[in-house]
């Protein structure tokens, strides 16, 4: 079927209609069923689709239900400088729902640049990342045990690298108003020390030891008494792995949720080392990151 059709005009002459003749309201009704990237693609077809693709009624359903809170949070971070005072100052507020969606898709750093949130451009779900610098790590200030590595393999451009230690404990927390729904939380870890030489990625594994003796425990708790625990042997060297801690459910989009999460390996009969701790990630449950290696129990 082509993009045009014939109709009989008032003067008895046959004419041709095309997609460009469709009313914007009809086009908008169709776009409601498309994901944001698809809406942007069909907007290139003609003027009618381009106009409909900018309509608030199309984008309202793509935004999280508490988008006003998220937008205000982002605006406050922009004004104050989410990276601890190194922002660009005040910016104009987006006026249309499409502009709001685009703004929220852009990562917003907060807590001195050690945390970020954004919405997924495909489904509009909220995502967060918490840097290792925003967590309490036992012995982090002792250079015998830990060091900070600069790397482009982290969205925060640095990771905490464990040389060796007897007692491993990493604790973090987050207060945030999540849109209602189910979420999964992960620790992003890497066995071995990644670096580049002569333009090639290399992983130094000479300090990797002790992880096979006992599983590492991951824990999650929420302010409304949800709890999750998982355990994994850290085995795969040379790749970033997302270790699934657990899931939690948000029922009220207007209520502040407090999360506490931790990573423990406290068997003091042996040392362990050679581990990079990058961040904790929170995604809508079922979200699949194309480039991530995910481990579930």
mmCIF file of C-alpha atoms in Angstrom:
data_model
loop_
_atom_site.group_PDB
_atom_site.id
_atom_site.type_symbol
_atom_site.label_atom_id
_atom_site.label_comp_id
_atom_site.label_asym_id
_atom_site.label_seq_id
_atom_site.Cartn_x
_atom_site.Cartn_y
_atom_site.Cartn_z
ATOM 1 C CA UNK A 1 0.000 0.000 0.000
ATOM 2 C CA UNK A 2 1.448 3.385 -0.967
ATOM 3 C CA UNK A 3 1.508 6.592 0.983
ATOM 4 C CA UNK A 4 -1.156 8.227 -1.205
ATOM 5 C CA UNK A 5 -4.746 7.392 -2.159
ATOM 6 C CA UNK A 6 -7.337 8.678 -4.656
ATOM 7 C CA UNK A 7 -10.542 10.465 -3.668
ATOM 8 C CA UNK A 8 -13.380 11.948 -5.662
ATOM 9 C CA UNK A 9 -13.457 15.731 -5.282
ATOM 10 C CA UNK A 10 -16.525 18.027 -5.271
ATOM 11 C CA UNK A 11 -15.994 18.860 -8.926
ATOM 12 C CA UNK A 12 -15.960 15.226 -9.921
ATOM 13 C CA UNK A 13 -12.199 15.208 -10.398
ATOM 14 C CA UNK A 14 -10.083 12.505 -8.796
ATOM 15 C CA UNK A 15 -7.377 13.854 -6.487
ATOM 16 C CA UNK A 16 -4.579 12.319 -4.508
ATOM 17 C CA UNK A 17 -4.080 12.517 -0.724
ATOM 18 C CA UNK A 18 -0.921 11.696 1.180
ATOM 19 C CA UNK A 19 0.299 11.330 4.763
ATOM 20 C CA UNK A 20 0.824 15.074 4.795
ATOM 21 C CA UNK A 21 -2.938 15.576 4.531
ATOM 22 C CA UNK A 22 -3.654 13.780 7.801
ATOM 23 C CA UNK A 23 -4.823 16.071 10.617
ATOM 24 C CA UNK A 24 -2.203 16.482 13.344
ATOM 25 C CA UNK A 25 -4.704 15.238 15.926
ATOM 26 C CA UNK A 26 -4.999 11.906 14.082
ATOM 27 C CA UNK A 27 -1.229 11.637 13.753
ATOM 28 C CA UNK A 28 -0.815 12.381 17.458
ATOM 29 C CA UNK A 29 -3.276 9.607 18.325
ATOM 30 C CA UNK A 30 -1.034 7.164 16.450
ATOM 31 C CA UNK A 31 2.186 8.469 18.023
ATOM 32 C CA UNK A 32 0.845 7.728 21.488
ATOM 33 C CA UNK A 33 1.608 4.057 20.827
ATOM 34 C CA UNK A 34 5.227 4.615 19.820
ATOM 35 C CA UNK A 35 8.365 4.802 21.962
ATOM 36 C CA UNK A 36 10.248 8.135 22.063
ATOM 37 C CA UNK A 37 12.971 7.137 19.541
ATOM 38 C CA UNK A 38 10.275 5.989 17.115
ATOM 39 C CA UNK A 39 8.403 9.286 17.527
ATOM 40 C CA UNK A 40 11.555 11.199 16.638
ATOM 41 C CA UNK A 41 12.053 9.053 13.542
ATOM 42 C CA UNK A 42 8.547 9.491 12.119
ATOM 43 C CA UNK A 43 8.755 13.242 12.808
ATOM 44 C CA UNK A 44 11.008 13.415 9.733
ATOM 45 C CA UNK A 45 8.242 12.249 7.384
ATOM 46 C CA UNK A 46 6.492 15.566 6.832
ATOM 47 C CA UNK A 47 5.175 18.709 8.473
ATOM 48 C CA UNK A 48 2.071 17.061 9.955
ATOM 49 C CA UNK A 49 4.106 14.351 11.673
ATOM 50 C CA UNK A 50 6.696 16.880 12.805
ATOM 51 C CA UNK A 51 4.024 19.036 14.406
ATOM 52 C CA UNK A 52 2.292 16.106 16.068
ATOM 53 C CA UNK A 53 5.610 14.752 17.339
ATOM 54 C CA UNK A 54 6.054 17.937 19.385
ATOM 55 C CA UNK A 55 2.582 17.895 20.951
ATOM 56 C CA UNK A 56 2.354 17.818 24.734
ATOM 57 C CA UNK A 57 -0.369 15.179 24.604
ATOM 58 C CA UNK A 58 2.096 12.780 22.922
ATOM 59 C CA UNK A 59 4.939 13.303 25.395
ATOM 60 C CA UNK A 60 2.895 13.543 28.594
ATOM 61 C CA UNK A 61 2.467 9.761 28.671
ATOM 62 C CA UNK A 62 6.201 9.184 28.143
ATOM 63 C CA UNK A 63 7.234 11.131 31.247
ATOM 64 C CA UNK A 64 7.492 9.568 34.723
ATOM 65 C CA UNK A 65 4.443 10.294 36.846
ATOM 66 C CA UNK A 66 6.524 12.436 39.221
ATOM 67 C CA UNK A 67 8.358 14.297 36.470
ATOM 68 C CA UNK A 68 7.694 17.631 38.184
ATOM 69 C CA UNK A 69 9.749 16.489 41.189
ATOM 70 C CA UNK A 70 12.508 15.193 38.907
ATOM 71 C CA UNK A 71 12.537 18.427 36.886
ATOM 72 C CA UNK A 72 12.733 20.538 40.044
ATOM 73 C CA UNK A 73 15.512 18.295 41.345
ATOM 74 C CA UNK A 74 17.411 18.691 38.051
ATOM 75 C CA UNK A 75 16.887 22.466 38.023
ATOM 76 C CA UNK A 76 18.212 22.768 41.586
ATOM 77 C CA UNK A 77 21.249 20.665 40.660
ATOM 78 C CA UNK A 78 21.865 22.837 37.574
ATOM 79 C CA UNK A 79 21.604 26.059 39.593
ATOM 80 C CA UNK A 80 23.834 24.900 42.432
ATOM 81 C CA UNK A 81 26.257 22.911 40.310
ATOM 82 C CA UNK A 82 25.666 19.186 40.961
ATOM 83 C CA UNK A 83 29.400 18.627 40.720
ATOM 84 C CA UNK A 84 30.050 20.689 43.820
ATOM 85 C CA UNK A 85 29.971 24.192 42.410
ATOM 86 C CA UNK A 86 31.342 23.609 38.928
ATOM 87 C CA UNK A 87 28.046 23.764 37.048
ATOM 88 C CA UNK A 88 27.131 26.212 34.352
ATOM 89 C CA UNK A 89 24.846 28.311 36.525
ATOM 90 C CA UNK A 90 21.168 28.877 35.918
ATOM 91 C CA UNK A 91 19.595 27.558 32.734
ATOM 92 C CA UNK A 92 16.222 28.230 31.166
ATOM 93 C CA UNK A 93 13.490 25.802 32.160
ATOM 94 C CA UNK A 94 12.081 23.561 29.419
ATOM 95 C CA UNK A 95 8.595 24.661 28.413
ATOM 96 C CA UNK A 96 7.144 21.738 26.439
ATOM 97 C CA UNK A 97 6.705 18.118 27.531
ATOM 98 C CA UNK A 98 9.098 17.078 24.760
ATOM 99 C CA UNK A 99 11.753 19.474 26.079
ATOM 100 C CA UNK A 100 11.182 18.192 29.616
ATOM 101 C CA UNK A 101 11.662 14.617 28.419
ATOM 102 C CA UNK A 102 14.889 15.602 26.630
ATOM 103 C CA UNK A 103 16.178 17.398 29.747
ATOM 104 C CA UNK A 104 15.487 14.441 32.017
ATOM 105 C CA UNK A 105 17.222 12.083 29.585
ATOM 106 C CA UNK A 106 20.389 14.076 30.160
ATOM 107 C CA UNK A 107 22.246 12.795 33.260
ATOM 108 C CA UNK A 108 21.900 15.105 36.244
ATOM 109 C CA UNK A 109 24.847 14.982 38.680
ATOM 110 C CA UNK A 110 24.183 15.749 42.343
ATOM 111 C CA UNK A 111 25.817 15.250 45.735
ATOM 112 C CA UNK A 112 29.017 16.964 44.531
ATOM 113 C CA UNK A 113 28.971 14.995 41.286
ATOM 114 C CA UNK A 114 29.103 11.620 43.055
ATOM 115 C CA UNK A 115 25.579 10.611 42.066
ATOM 116 C CA UNK A 116 23.562 10.917 38.849
ATOM 117 C CA UNK A 117 20.023 10.293 37.692
ATOM 118 C CA UNK A 118 18.453 10.224 34.245
ATOM 119 C CA UNK A 119 15.483 8.673 32.481
ATOM 120 C CA UNK A 120 15.824 5.970 29.865
ATOM 121 C CA UNK A 121 15.201 7.470 26.422
ATOM 122 C CA UNK A 122 13.376 4.349 25.214
ATOM 123 C CA UNK A 123 10.854 3.752 27.993
ATOM 124 C CA UNK A 124 11.156 6.776 30.284
ATOM 125 C CA UNK A 125 12.124 4.759 33.370
ATOM 126 C CA UNK A 126 14.282 6.373 36.052
ATOM 127 C CA UNK A 127 17.926 5.261 36.382
ATOM 128 C CA UNK A 128 20.529 6.218 38.998
ATOM 129 C CA UNK A 129 24.228 5.726 39.507
ATOM 130 C CA UNK A 130 26.110 6.179 42.797
ATOM 131 C CA UNK A 131 29.894 6.517 42.650
ATOM 132 C CA UNK A 132 32.245 4.640 44.989
ATOM 133 C CA UNK A 133 33.215 8.083 46.354
ATOM 134 C CA UNK A 134 29.668 8.440 47.718
ATOM 135 C CA UNK A 135 30.030 5.217 49.734
ATOM 136 C CA UNK A 136 31.682 4.362 53.045
ATOM 137 C CA UNK A 137 34.506 1.921 52.312
ATOM 138 C CA UNK A 138 36.508 0.373 55.146
ATOM 139 C CA UNK A 139 40.148 1.450 54.919
ATOM 140 C CA UNK A 140 39.614 3.695 51.871
ATOM 141 C CA UNK A 141 42.034 6.353 53.168
ATOM 142 C CA UNK A 142 44.848 3.861 53.810
ATOM 143 C CA UNK A 143 47.024 3.558 50.716
ATOM 144 C CA UNK A 144 48.210 0.130 51.836
ATOM 145 C CA UNK A 145 44.740 -1.131 50.971
ATOM 146 C CA UNK A 146 43.028 1.187 48.476
ATOM 147 C CA UNK A 147 43.858 3.653 45.738
ATOM 148 C CA UNK A 148 41.842 5.825 43.363
ATOM 149 C CA UNK A 149 42.260 5.021 39.660
ATOM 150 C CA UNK A 150 41.432 7.487 36.891
ATOM 151 C CA UNK A 151 39.675 5.696 34.049
ATOM 152 C CA UNK A 152 37.364 6.428 31.126
ATOM 153 C CA UNK A 153 35.604 3.108 31.838
ATOM 154 C CA UNK A 154 33.568 4.751 34.582
ATOM 155 C CA UNK A 155 30.900 7.415 34.038
ATOM 156 C CA UNK A 156 32.506 9.171 37.049
ATOM 157 C CA UNK A 157 36.000 8.855 35.505
ATOM 158 C CA UNK A 158 37.452 7.171 38.579
ATOM 159 C CA UNK A 159 37.108 3.918 40.539
ATOM 160 C CA UNK A 160 38.256 2.645 43.931
ATOM 161 C CA UNK A 161 40.904 -0.066 43.499
ATOM 162 C CA UNK A 162 41.506 -2.628 46.252
ATOM 163 C CA UNK A 163 45.108 -3.826 46.460
ATOM 164 C CA UNK A 164 44.513 -6.183 49.371
ATOM 165 C CA UNK A 165 42.600 -6.224 52.638
ATOM 166 C CA UNK A 166 41.328 -8.602 55.280
ATOM 167 C CA UNK A 167 37.969 -6.953 55.964
ATOM 168 C CA UNK A 168 36.015 -5.731 52.935
ATOM 169 C CA UNK A 169 32.958 -3.600 53.641
ATOM 170 C CA UNK A 170 31.306 -1.105 51.301
ATOM 171 C CA UNK A 171 28.158 0.736 52.465
ATOM 172 C CA UNK A 172 25.989 3.290 50.705
ATOM 173 C CA UNK A 173 22.614 4.962 50.968
ATOM 174 C CA UNK A 174 20.273 7.079 48.883
ATOM 175 C CA UNK A 175 17.172 9.201 49.519
ATOM 176 C CA UNK A 176 15.049 9.681 46.406
ATOM 177 C CA UNK A 177 11.446 9.944 45.189
ATOM 178 C CA UNK A 178 11.134 7.137 42.651
ATOM 179 C CA UNK A 179 8.189 6.865 40.268
ATOM 180 C CA UNK A 180 5.948 3.977 41.328
ATOM 181 C CA UNK A 181 7.207 0.661 39.990
ATOM 182 C CA UNK A 182 9.734 -2.119 40.547
ATOM 183 C CA UNK A 183 13.491 -1.538 40.538
ATOM 184 C CA UNK A 184 16.690 -3.561 40.591
ATOM 185 C CA UNK A 185 19.979 -2.560 42.204
ATOM 186 C CA UNK A 186 23.467 -3.671 41.133
ATOM 187 C CA UNK A 187 27.102 -3.282 42.168
ATOM 188 C CA UNK A 188 29.406 -2.623 39.185
ATOM 189 C CA UNK A 189 32.706 -4.419 39.834
ATOM 190 C CA UNK A 190 35.813 -5.471 37.925
ATOM 191 C CA UNK A 191 38.410 -8.082 38.876
ATOM 192 C CA UNK A 192 41.828 -6.861 37.782
ATOM 193 C CA UNK A 193 43.284 -3.432 37.127
ATOM 194 C CA UNK A 194 42.317 -2.082 33.671
ATOM 195 C CA UNK A 195 44.663 0.301 31.891
ATOM 196 C CA UNK A 196 45.731 1.212 28.376
ATOM 197 C CA UNK A 197 49.104 0.733 26.738
ATOM 198 C CA UNK A 198 49.914 1.700 23.167
ATOM 199 C CA UNK A 199 46.179 2.275 22.598
ATOM 200 C CA UNK A 200 45.264 -1.242 23.744
ATOM 201 C CA UNK A 201 43.202 -2.180 26.776
ATOM 202 C CA UNK A 202 45.110 -4.368 29.219
ATOM 203 C CA UNK A 203 43.982 -5.900 32.507
ATOM 204 C CA UNK A 204 46.546 -6.489 35.236
ATOM 205 C CA UNK A 205 45.495 -9.481 37.356
ATOM 206 C CA UNK A 206 48.622 -10.015 39.459
ATOM 207 C CA UNK A 207 46.882 -8.723 42.613
ATOM 208 C CA UNK A 208 43.635 -10.684 42.132
ATOM 209 C CA UNK A 209 43.347 -13.212 44.958
ATOM 210 C CA UNK A 210 41.140 -14.470 47.779
ATOM 211 C CA UNK A 211 37.724 -14.269 46.124
ATOM 212 C CA UNK A 212 37.339 -18.022 45.643
ATOM 213 C CA UNK A 213 37.579 -18.766 49.394
ATOM 214 C CA UNK A 214 34.182 -17.369 50.335
ATOM 215 C CA UNK A 215 31.263 -15.693 48.506
ATOM 216 C CA UNK A 216 30.798 -11.929 48.728
ATOM 217 C CA UNK A 217 27.500 -10.889 50.286
ATOM 218 C CA UNK A 218 25.356 -8.045 48.926
ATOM 219 C CA UNK A 219 22.479 -6.553 50.912
ATOM 220 C CA UNK A 220 19.635 -4.098 50.336
ATOM 221 C CA UNK A 221 17.105 -2.557 52.716
ATOM 222 C CA UNK A 222 14.493 0.167 52.251
ATOM 223 C CA UNK A 223 12.726 2.599 54.570
ATOM 224 C CA UNK A 224 9.485 0.610 54.205
ATOM 225 C CA UNK A 225 11.088 -2.637 55.428
ATOM 226 C CA UNK A 226 11.922 -4.339 52.179
ATOM 227 C CA UNK A 227 15.048 -6.496 52.330
ATOM 228 C CA UNK A 228 17.146 -8.492 49.867
ATOM 229 C CA UNK A 229 20.382 -10.482 50.154
ATOM 230 C CA UNK A 230 22.493 -12.177 47.506
ATOM 231 C CA UNK A 231 25.874 -13.917 47.477
ATOM 232 C CA UNK A 232 28.344 -14.472 44.640
ATOM 233 C CA UNK A 233 31.825 -15.803 44.164
ATOM 234 C CA UNK A 234 33.714 -13.096 42.271
ATOM 235 C CA UNK A 235 35.358 -15.074 39.476
ATOM 236 C CA UNK A 236 35.358 -13.391 36.073
ATOM 237 C CA UNK A 237 38.473 -11.312 35.472
ATOM 238 C CA UNK A 238 38.947 -8.533 32.951
ATOM 239 C CA UNK A 239 35.293 -7.428 32.519
ATOM 240 C CA UNK A 240 32.906 -5.082 34.258
ATOM 241 C CA UNK A 241 30.137 -7.112 35.893
ATOM 242 C CA UNK A 242 26.816 -5.962 37.341
ATOM 243 C CA UNK A 243 26.115 -8.081 40.434
ATOM 244 C CA UNK A 244 22.405 -8.096 41.193
ATOM 245 C CA UNK A 245 21.806 -7.184 44.836
ATOM 246 C CA UNK A 246 18.013 -7.404 44.810
ATOM 247 C CA UNK A 247 14.758 -5.700 43.863
ATOM 248 C CA UNK A 248 12.445 -3.255 45.585
ATOM 249 C CA UNK A 249 8.971 -1.893 44.871
ATOM 250 C CA UNK A 250 7.807 1.721 45.081
ATOM 251 C CA UNK A 251 4.070 2.225 45.616
ATOM 252 C CA UNK A 252 3.896 5.987 46.163
ATOM 253 C CA UNK A 253 5.634 8.284 43.681
ATOM 254 C CA UNK A 254 5.402 11.249 46.087
ATOM 255 C CA UNK A 255 7.043 9.511 49.047
ATOM 256 C CA UNK A 256 10.775 9.723 49.709
ATOM 257 C CA UNK A 257 12.351 6.264 49.638
ATOM 258 C CA UNK A 258 15.515 5.647 51.674
ATOM 259 C CA UNK A 259 17.768 2.872 50.388
ATOM 260 C CA UNK A 260 20.713 1.244 52.153
ATOM 261 C CA UNK A 261 22.985 -1.147 50.295
ATOM 262 C CA UNK A 262 26.208 -2.931 51.120
ATOM 263 C CA UNK A 263 28.889 -5.333 49.923
ATOM 264 C CA UNK A 264 30.649 -7.555 52.503
ATOM 265 C CA UNK A 265 33.455 -10.092 52.543
ATOM 266 C CA UNK A 266 34.654 -10.145 56.127
ATOM 267 C CA UNK A 267 36.295 -13.566 56.538
ATOM 268 C CA UNK A 268 39.552 -12.532 58.188
ATOM 269 C CA UNK A 269 41.243 -15.901 57.635
ATOM 270 C CA UNK A 270 42.564 -14.663 54.297
ATOM 271 C CA UNK A 271 43.212 -11.467 52.345
ATOM 272 C CA UNK A 272 41.592 -10.551 49.048
ATOM 273 C CA UNK A 273 42.530 -7.980 46.436
ATOM 274 C CA UNK A 274 42.697 -6.869 42.827
ATOM 275 C CA UNK A 275 39.132 -5.497 42.753
ATOM 276 C CA UNK A 276 37.781 -2.275 41.189
ATOM 277 C CA UNK A 277 34.636 -0.840 42.779
ATOM 278 C CA UNK A 278 33.006 1.600 40.381
ATOM 279 C CA UNK A 279 29.426 2.307 41.383
ATOM 280 C CA UNK A 280 25.977 1.127 42.359
ATOM 281 C CA UNK A 281 23.335 1.245 39.625
ATOM 282 C CA UNK A 282 19.557 1.338 39.979
ATOM 283 C CA UNK A 283 17.409 0.461 36.962
ATOM 284 C CA UNK A 284 13.725 -0.303 36.385
ATOM 285 C CA UNK A 285 13.262 -4.026 36.917
ATOM 286 C CA UNK A 286 13.761 -5.884 33.655
ATOM 287 C CA UNK A 287 15.841 -3.112 32.100
ATOM 288 C CA UNK A 288 18.600 -4.608 29.996
ATOM 289 C CA UNK A 289 21.766 -2.633 29.387
ATOM 290 C CA UNK A 290 23.145 -3.714 26.019
ATOM 291 C CA UNK A 291 26.822 -3.499 27.026
ATOM 292 C CA UNK A 292 26.540 -4.911 30.565
ATOM 293 C CA UNK A 293 27.402 -8.371 31.865
ATOM 294 C CA UNK A 294 24.783 -9.037 34.522
ATOM 295 C CA UNK A 295 24.979 -11.760 37.198
ATOM 296 C CA UNK A 296 21.847 -12.911 39.000
ATOM 297 C CA UNK A 297 21.377 -15.488 41.722
#
